PDB file of C-alpha atoms in Angstrom:
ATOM      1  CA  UNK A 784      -6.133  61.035 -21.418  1.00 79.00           C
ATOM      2  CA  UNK A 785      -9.952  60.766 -22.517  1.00 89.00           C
ATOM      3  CA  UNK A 786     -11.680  59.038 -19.874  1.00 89.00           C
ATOM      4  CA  UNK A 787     -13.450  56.771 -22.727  1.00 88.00           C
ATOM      5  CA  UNK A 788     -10.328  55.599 -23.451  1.00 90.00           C
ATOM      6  CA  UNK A 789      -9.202  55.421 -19.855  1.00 90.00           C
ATOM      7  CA  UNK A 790     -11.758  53.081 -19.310  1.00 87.00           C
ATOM      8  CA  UNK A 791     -11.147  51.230 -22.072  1.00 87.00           C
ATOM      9  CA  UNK A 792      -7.648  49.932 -21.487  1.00 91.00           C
ATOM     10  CA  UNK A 793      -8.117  49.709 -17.868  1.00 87.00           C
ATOM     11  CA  UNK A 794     -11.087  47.147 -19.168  1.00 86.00           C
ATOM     12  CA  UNK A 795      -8.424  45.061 -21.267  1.00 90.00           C
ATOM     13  CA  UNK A 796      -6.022  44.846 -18.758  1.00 91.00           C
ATOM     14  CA  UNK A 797      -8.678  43.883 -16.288  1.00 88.00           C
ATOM     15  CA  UNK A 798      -8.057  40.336 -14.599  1.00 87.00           C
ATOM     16  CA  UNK A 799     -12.324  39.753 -15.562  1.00 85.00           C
ATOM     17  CA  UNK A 800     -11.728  39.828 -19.374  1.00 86.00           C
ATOM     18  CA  UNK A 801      -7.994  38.671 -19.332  1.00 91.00           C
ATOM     19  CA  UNK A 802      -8.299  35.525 -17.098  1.00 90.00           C
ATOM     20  CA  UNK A 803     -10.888  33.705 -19.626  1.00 91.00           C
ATOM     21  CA  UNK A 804      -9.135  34.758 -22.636  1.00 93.00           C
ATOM     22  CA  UNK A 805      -5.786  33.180 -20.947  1.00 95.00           C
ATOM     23  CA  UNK A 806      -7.796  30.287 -20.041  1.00 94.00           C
ATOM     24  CA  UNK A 807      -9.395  29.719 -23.559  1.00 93.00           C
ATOM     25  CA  UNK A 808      -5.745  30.043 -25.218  1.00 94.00           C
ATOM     26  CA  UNK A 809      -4.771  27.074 -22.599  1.00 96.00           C
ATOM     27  CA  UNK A 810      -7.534  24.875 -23.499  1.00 95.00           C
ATOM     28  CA  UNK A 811      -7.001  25.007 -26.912  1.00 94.00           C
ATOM     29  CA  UNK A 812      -2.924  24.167 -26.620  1.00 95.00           C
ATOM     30  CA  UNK A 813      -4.321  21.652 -23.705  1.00 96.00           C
ATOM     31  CA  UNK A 814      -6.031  20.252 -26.802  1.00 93.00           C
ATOM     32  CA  UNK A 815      -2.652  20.583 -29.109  1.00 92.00           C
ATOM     33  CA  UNK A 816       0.358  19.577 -26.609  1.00 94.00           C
ATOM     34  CA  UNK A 817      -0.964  19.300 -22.822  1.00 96.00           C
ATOM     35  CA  UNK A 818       2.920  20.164 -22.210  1.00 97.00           C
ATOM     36  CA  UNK A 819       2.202  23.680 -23.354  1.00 96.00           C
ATOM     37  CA  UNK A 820      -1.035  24.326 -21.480  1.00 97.00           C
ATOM     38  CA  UNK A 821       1.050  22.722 -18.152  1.00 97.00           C
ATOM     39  CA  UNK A 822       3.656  25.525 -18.193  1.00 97.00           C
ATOM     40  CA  UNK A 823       1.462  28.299 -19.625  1.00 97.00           C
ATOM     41  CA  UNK A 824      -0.686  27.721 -16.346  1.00 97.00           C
ATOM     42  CA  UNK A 825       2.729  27.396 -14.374  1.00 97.00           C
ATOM     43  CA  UNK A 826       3.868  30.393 -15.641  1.00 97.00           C
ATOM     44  CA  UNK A 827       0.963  32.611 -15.337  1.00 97.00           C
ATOM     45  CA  UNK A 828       0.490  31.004 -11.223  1.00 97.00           C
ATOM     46  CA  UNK A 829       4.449  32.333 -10.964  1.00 97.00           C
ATOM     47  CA  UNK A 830       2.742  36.005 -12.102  1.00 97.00           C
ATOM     48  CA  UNK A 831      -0.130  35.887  -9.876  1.00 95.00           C
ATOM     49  CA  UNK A 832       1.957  34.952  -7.157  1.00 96.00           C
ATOM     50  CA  UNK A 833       4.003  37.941  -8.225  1.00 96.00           C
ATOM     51  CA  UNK A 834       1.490  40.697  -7.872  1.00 94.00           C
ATOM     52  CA  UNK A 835      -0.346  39.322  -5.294  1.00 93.00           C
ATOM     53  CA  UNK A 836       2.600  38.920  -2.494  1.00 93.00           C
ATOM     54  CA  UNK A 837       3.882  42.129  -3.918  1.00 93.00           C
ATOM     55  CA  UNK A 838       0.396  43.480  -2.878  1.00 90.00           C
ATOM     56  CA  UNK A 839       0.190  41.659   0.398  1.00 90.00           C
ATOM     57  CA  UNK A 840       3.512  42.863   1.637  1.00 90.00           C
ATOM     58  CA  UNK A 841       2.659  46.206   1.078  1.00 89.00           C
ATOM     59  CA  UNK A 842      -0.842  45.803   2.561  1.00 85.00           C
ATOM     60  CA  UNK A 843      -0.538  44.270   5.015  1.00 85.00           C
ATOM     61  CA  UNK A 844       3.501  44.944   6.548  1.00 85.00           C
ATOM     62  CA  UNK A 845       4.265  47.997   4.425  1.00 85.00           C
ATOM     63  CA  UNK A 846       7.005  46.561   2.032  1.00 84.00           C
ATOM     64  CA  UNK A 847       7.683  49.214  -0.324  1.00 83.00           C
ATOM     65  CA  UNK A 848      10.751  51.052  -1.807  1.00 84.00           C
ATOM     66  CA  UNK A 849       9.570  54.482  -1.920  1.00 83.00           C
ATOM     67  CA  UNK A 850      12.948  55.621  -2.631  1.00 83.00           C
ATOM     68  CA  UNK A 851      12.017  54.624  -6.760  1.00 83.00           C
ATOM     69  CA  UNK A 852       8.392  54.908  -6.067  1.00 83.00           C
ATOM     70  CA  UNK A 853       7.598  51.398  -5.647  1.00 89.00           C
ATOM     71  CA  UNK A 854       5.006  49.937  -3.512  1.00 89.00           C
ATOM     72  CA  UNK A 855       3.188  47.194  -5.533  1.00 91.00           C
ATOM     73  CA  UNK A 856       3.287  45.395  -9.008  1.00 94.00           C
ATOM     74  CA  UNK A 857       0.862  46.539 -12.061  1.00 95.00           C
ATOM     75  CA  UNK A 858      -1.269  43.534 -12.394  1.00 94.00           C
ATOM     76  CA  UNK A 859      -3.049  45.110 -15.320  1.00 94.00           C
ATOM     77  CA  UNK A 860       0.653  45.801 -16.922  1.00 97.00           C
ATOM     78  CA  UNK A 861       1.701  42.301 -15.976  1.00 97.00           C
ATOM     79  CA  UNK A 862      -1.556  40.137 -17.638  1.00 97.00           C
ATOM     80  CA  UNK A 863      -1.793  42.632 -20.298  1.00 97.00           C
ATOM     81  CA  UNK A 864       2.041  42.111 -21.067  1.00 98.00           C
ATOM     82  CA  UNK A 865       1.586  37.881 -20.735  1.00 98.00           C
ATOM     83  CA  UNK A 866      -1.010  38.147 -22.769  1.00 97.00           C
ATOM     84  CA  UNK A 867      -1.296  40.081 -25.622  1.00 97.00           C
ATOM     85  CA  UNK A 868       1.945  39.585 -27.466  1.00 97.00           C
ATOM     86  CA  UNK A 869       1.337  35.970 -27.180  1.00 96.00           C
ATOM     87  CA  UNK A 870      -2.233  36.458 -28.471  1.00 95.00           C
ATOM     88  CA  UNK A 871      -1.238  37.615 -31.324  1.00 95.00           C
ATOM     89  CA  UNK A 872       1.660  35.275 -32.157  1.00 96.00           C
ATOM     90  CA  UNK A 873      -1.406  32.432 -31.386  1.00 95.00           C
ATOM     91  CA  UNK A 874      -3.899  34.098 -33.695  1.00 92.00           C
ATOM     92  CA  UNK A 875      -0.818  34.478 -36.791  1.00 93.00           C
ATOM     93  CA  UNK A 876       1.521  31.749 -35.679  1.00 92.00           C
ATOM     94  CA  UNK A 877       1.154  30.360 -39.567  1.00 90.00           C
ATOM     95  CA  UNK A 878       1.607  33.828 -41.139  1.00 92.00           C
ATOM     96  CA  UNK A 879       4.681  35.035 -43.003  1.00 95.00           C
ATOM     97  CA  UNK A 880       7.409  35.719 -40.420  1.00 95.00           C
ATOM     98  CA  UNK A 881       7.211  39.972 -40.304  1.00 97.00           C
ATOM     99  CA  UNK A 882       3.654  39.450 -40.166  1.00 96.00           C
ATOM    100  CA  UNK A 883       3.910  37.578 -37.149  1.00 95.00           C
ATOM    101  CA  UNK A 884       6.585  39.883 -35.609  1.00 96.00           C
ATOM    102  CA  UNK A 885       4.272  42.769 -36.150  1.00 97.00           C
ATOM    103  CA  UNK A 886       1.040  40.743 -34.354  1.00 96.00           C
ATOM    104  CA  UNK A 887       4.008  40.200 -31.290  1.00 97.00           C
ATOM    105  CA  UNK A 888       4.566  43.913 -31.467  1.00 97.00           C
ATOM    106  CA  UNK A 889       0.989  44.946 -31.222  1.00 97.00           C
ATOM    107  CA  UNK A 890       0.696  43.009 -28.296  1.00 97.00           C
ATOM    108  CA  UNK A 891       3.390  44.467 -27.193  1.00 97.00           C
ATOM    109  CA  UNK A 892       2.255  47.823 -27.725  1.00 97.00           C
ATOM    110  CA  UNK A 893      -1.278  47.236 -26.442  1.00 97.00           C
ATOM    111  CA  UNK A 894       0.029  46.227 -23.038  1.00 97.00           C
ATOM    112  CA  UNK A 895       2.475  49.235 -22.731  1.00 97.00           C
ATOM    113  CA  UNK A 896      -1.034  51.695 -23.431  1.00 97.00           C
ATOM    114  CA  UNK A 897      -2.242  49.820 -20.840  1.00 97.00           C
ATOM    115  CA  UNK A 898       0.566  50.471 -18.674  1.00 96.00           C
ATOM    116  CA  UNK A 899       0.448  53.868 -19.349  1.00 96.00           C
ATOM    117  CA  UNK A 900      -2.630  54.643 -18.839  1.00 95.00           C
ATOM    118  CA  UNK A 901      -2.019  53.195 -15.159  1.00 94.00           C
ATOM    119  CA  UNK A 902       0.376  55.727 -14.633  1.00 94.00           C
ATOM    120  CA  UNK A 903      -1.800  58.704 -16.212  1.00 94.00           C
ATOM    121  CA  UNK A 904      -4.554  57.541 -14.122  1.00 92.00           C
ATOM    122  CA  UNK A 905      -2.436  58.225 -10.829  1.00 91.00           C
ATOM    123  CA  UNK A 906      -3.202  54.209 -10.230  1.00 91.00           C
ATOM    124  CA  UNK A 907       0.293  53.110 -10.280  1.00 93.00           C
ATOM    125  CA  UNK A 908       3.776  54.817 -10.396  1.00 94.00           C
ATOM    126  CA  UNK A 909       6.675  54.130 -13.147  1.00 95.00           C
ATOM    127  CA  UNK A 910       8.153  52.273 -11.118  1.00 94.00           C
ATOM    128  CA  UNK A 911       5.435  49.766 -10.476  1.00 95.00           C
ATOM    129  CA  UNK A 912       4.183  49.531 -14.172  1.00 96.00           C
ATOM    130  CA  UNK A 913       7.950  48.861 -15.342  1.00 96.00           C
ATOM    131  CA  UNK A 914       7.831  45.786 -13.063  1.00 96.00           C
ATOM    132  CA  UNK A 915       4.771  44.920 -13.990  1.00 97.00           C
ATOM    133  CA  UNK A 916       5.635  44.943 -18.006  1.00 97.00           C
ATOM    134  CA  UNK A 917       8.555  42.982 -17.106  1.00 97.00           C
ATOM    135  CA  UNK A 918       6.874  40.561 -15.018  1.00 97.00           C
ATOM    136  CA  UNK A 919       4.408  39.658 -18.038  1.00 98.00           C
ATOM    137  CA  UNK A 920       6.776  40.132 -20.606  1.00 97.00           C
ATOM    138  CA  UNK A 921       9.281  37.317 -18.694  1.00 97.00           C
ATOM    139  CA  UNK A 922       5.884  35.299 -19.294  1.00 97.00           C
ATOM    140  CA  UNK A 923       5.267  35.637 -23.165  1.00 97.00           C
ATOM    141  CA  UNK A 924       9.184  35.573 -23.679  1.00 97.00           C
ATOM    142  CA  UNK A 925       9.611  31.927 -21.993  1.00 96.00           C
ATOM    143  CA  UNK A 926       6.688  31.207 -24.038  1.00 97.00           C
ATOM    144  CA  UNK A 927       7.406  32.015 -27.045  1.00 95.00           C
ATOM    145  CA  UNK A 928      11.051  30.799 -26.865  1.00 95.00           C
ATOM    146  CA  UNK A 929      10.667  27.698 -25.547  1.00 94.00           C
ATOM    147  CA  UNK A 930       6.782  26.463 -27.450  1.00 93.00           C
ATOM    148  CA  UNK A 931       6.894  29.396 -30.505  1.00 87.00           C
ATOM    149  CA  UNK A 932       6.086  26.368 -32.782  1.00 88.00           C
ATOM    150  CA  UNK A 933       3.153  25.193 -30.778  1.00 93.00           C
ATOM    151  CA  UNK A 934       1.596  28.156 -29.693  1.00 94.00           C
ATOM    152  CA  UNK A 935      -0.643  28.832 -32.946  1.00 93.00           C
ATOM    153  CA  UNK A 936      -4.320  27.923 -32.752  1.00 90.00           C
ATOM    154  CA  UNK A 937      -6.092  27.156 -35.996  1.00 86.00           C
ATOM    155  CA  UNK A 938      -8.148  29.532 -37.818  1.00 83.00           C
ATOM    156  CA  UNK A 939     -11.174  27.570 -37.051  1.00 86.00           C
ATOM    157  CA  UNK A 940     -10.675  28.081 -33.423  1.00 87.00           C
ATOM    158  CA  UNK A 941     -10.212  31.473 -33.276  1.00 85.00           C
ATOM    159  CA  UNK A 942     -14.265  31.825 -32.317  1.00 89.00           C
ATOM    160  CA  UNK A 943     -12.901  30.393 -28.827  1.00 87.00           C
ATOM    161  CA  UNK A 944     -10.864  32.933 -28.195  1.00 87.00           C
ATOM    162  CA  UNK A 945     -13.616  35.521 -29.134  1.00 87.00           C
ATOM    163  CA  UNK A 946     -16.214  33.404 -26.883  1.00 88.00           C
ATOM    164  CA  UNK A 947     -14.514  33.704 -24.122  1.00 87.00           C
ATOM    165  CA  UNK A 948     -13.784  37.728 -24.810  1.00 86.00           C
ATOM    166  CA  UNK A 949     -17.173  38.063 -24.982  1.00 88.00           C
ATOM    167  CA  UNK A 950     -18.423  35.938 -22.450  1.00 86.00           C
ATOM    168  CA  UNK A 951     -16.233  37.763 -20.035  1.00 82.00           C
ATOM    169  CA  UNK A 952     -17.165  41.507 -21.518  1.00 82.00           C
ATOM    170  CA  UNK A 953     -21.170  40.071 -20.613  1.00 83.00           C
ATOM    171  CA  UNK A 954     -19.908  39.029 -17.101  1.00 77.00           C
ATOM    172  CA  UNK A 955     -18.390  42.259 -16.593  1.00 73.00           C
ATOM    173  CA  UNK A 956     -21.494  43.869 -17.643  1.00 76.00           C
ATOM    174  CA  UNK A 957     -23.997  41.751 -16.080  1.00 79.00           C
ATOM    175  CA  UNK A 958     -21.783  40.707 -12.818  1.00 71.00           C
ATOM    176  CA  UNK A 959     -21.186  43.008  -9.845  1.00 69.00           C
ATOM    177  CA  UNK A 960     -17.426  44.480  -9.633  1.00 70.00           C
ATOM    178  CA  UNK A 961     -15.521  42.912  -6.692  1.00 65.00           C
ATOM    179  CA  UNK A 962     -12.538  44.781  -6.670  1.00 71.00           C
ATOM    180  CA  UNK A 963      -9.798  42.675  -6.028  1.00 73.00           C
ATOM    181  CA  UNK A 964      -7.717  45.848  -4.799  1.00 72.00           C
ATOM    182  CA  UNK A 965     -10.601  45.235  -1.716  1.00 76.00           C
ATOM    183  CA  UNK A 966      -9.910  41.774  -1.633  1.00 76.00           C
ATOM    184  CA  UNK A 967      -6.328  41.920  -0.901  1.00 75.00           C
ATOM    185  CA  UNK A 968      -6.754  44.467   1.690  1.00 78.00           C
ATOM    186  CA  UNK A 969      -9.344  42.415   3.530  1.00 77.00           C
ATOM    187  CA  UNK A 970      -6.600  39.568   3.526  1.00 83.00           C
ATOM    188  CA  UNK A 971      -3.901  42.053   4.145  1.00 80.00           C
ATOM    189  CA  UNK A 972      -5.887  43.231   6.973  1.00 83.00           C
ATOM    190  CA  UNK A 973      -6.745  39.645   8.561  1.00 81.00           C
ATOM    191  CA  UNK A 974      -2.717  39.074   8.239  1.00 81.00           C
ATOM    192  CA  UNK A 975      -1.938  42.156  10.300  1.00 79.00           C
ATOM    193  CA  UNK A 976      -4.316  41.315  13.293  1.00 72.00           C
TER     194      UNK A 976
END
């Protein structure tokens, strides 16, 4: 794989530019149905709780089932997999029906490059990236079944979403890189001792 592009969808999975674009889609349904924004925010703390004790127990007490090649779960696979499918739906929730199925698919799509590219990148094994899609596509799923007719955000807010892309790409830029990979092992490591 081209590193450009390497780079690239690492970058869109990253927890830096998806985090404020997950937040910006709950403020505006906050704004719609407070009921939605509650369990979107539920849902994605149930996936952050995912990766990160997945990523703990292997840090820190060596969990791991090496027999399938799994020792953690794709965090970039599971936010790009909540988000993304669900971004689209938002952005063409009053489009023609195939329409909107496509934008869904895209998403869909965009998060399994992502995925992929964690594997290609020797940052994550099948295993891990397969649990990870599934793990973010439980997410969007519940989501969409349960709110698909409250999810859409009006044209005129679509420059929120953008802002808050774009504030996070300048962030990214401008902001020093604390890996959270790091992070976890510094925690990992204080839970060990």
């Amino acid at each position: 794989m081209p590193a450009a592009l390497d780079t690239l969808l690492t970058w869109m999975g990253d927890s830096r530019l998806v985090l404020p674009v997950m937040a910006a889609l709950g403020w505006l349904w906050w704004k719609r149905n407070p009921r939605v924004a509650l369990e979107w925010a539920i849902c994605l703390g149930a996936l952050a709780t995912t990766v990160v004790v997945s990523k703990l127990a292997y840090k820190a007490f060596g969990v791991d089932w090496r027999t399938i090649g799994f020792f953690t779960v794709s965090g970039h696979s599971a936010l790009a997999a909540a988000l993304y499918p669900l971004l689209g739906y938002a952005l063409l929730a009053d489009a023609p029906p195939p329409l909107r199925r496509a934008a869904v698919a895209l998403g869909g799509c965009i998060a399994l490059a992502i995925a992929l590219s964690r594997v290609l990148g020797h940052r994550h094994t099948p295993a891990e990236i397969i649990t990870g899609l599934a793990v973010g596509l439980v997410v969007a799923w519940l989501m969409l079944r349960r709110w698909h007719g409250a999810l859409g955000i009006p044209l005129r807010s679509t420059p929120v979403v953008v802002g808050a892309a774009l504030v996070a790409v300048l962030a990214v830029a401008i902001l020093p890189n604390v890996p959270a990979e790091r992070v976890l092992s510094h925690i990992a490591w204080r839970l060990r001792t």
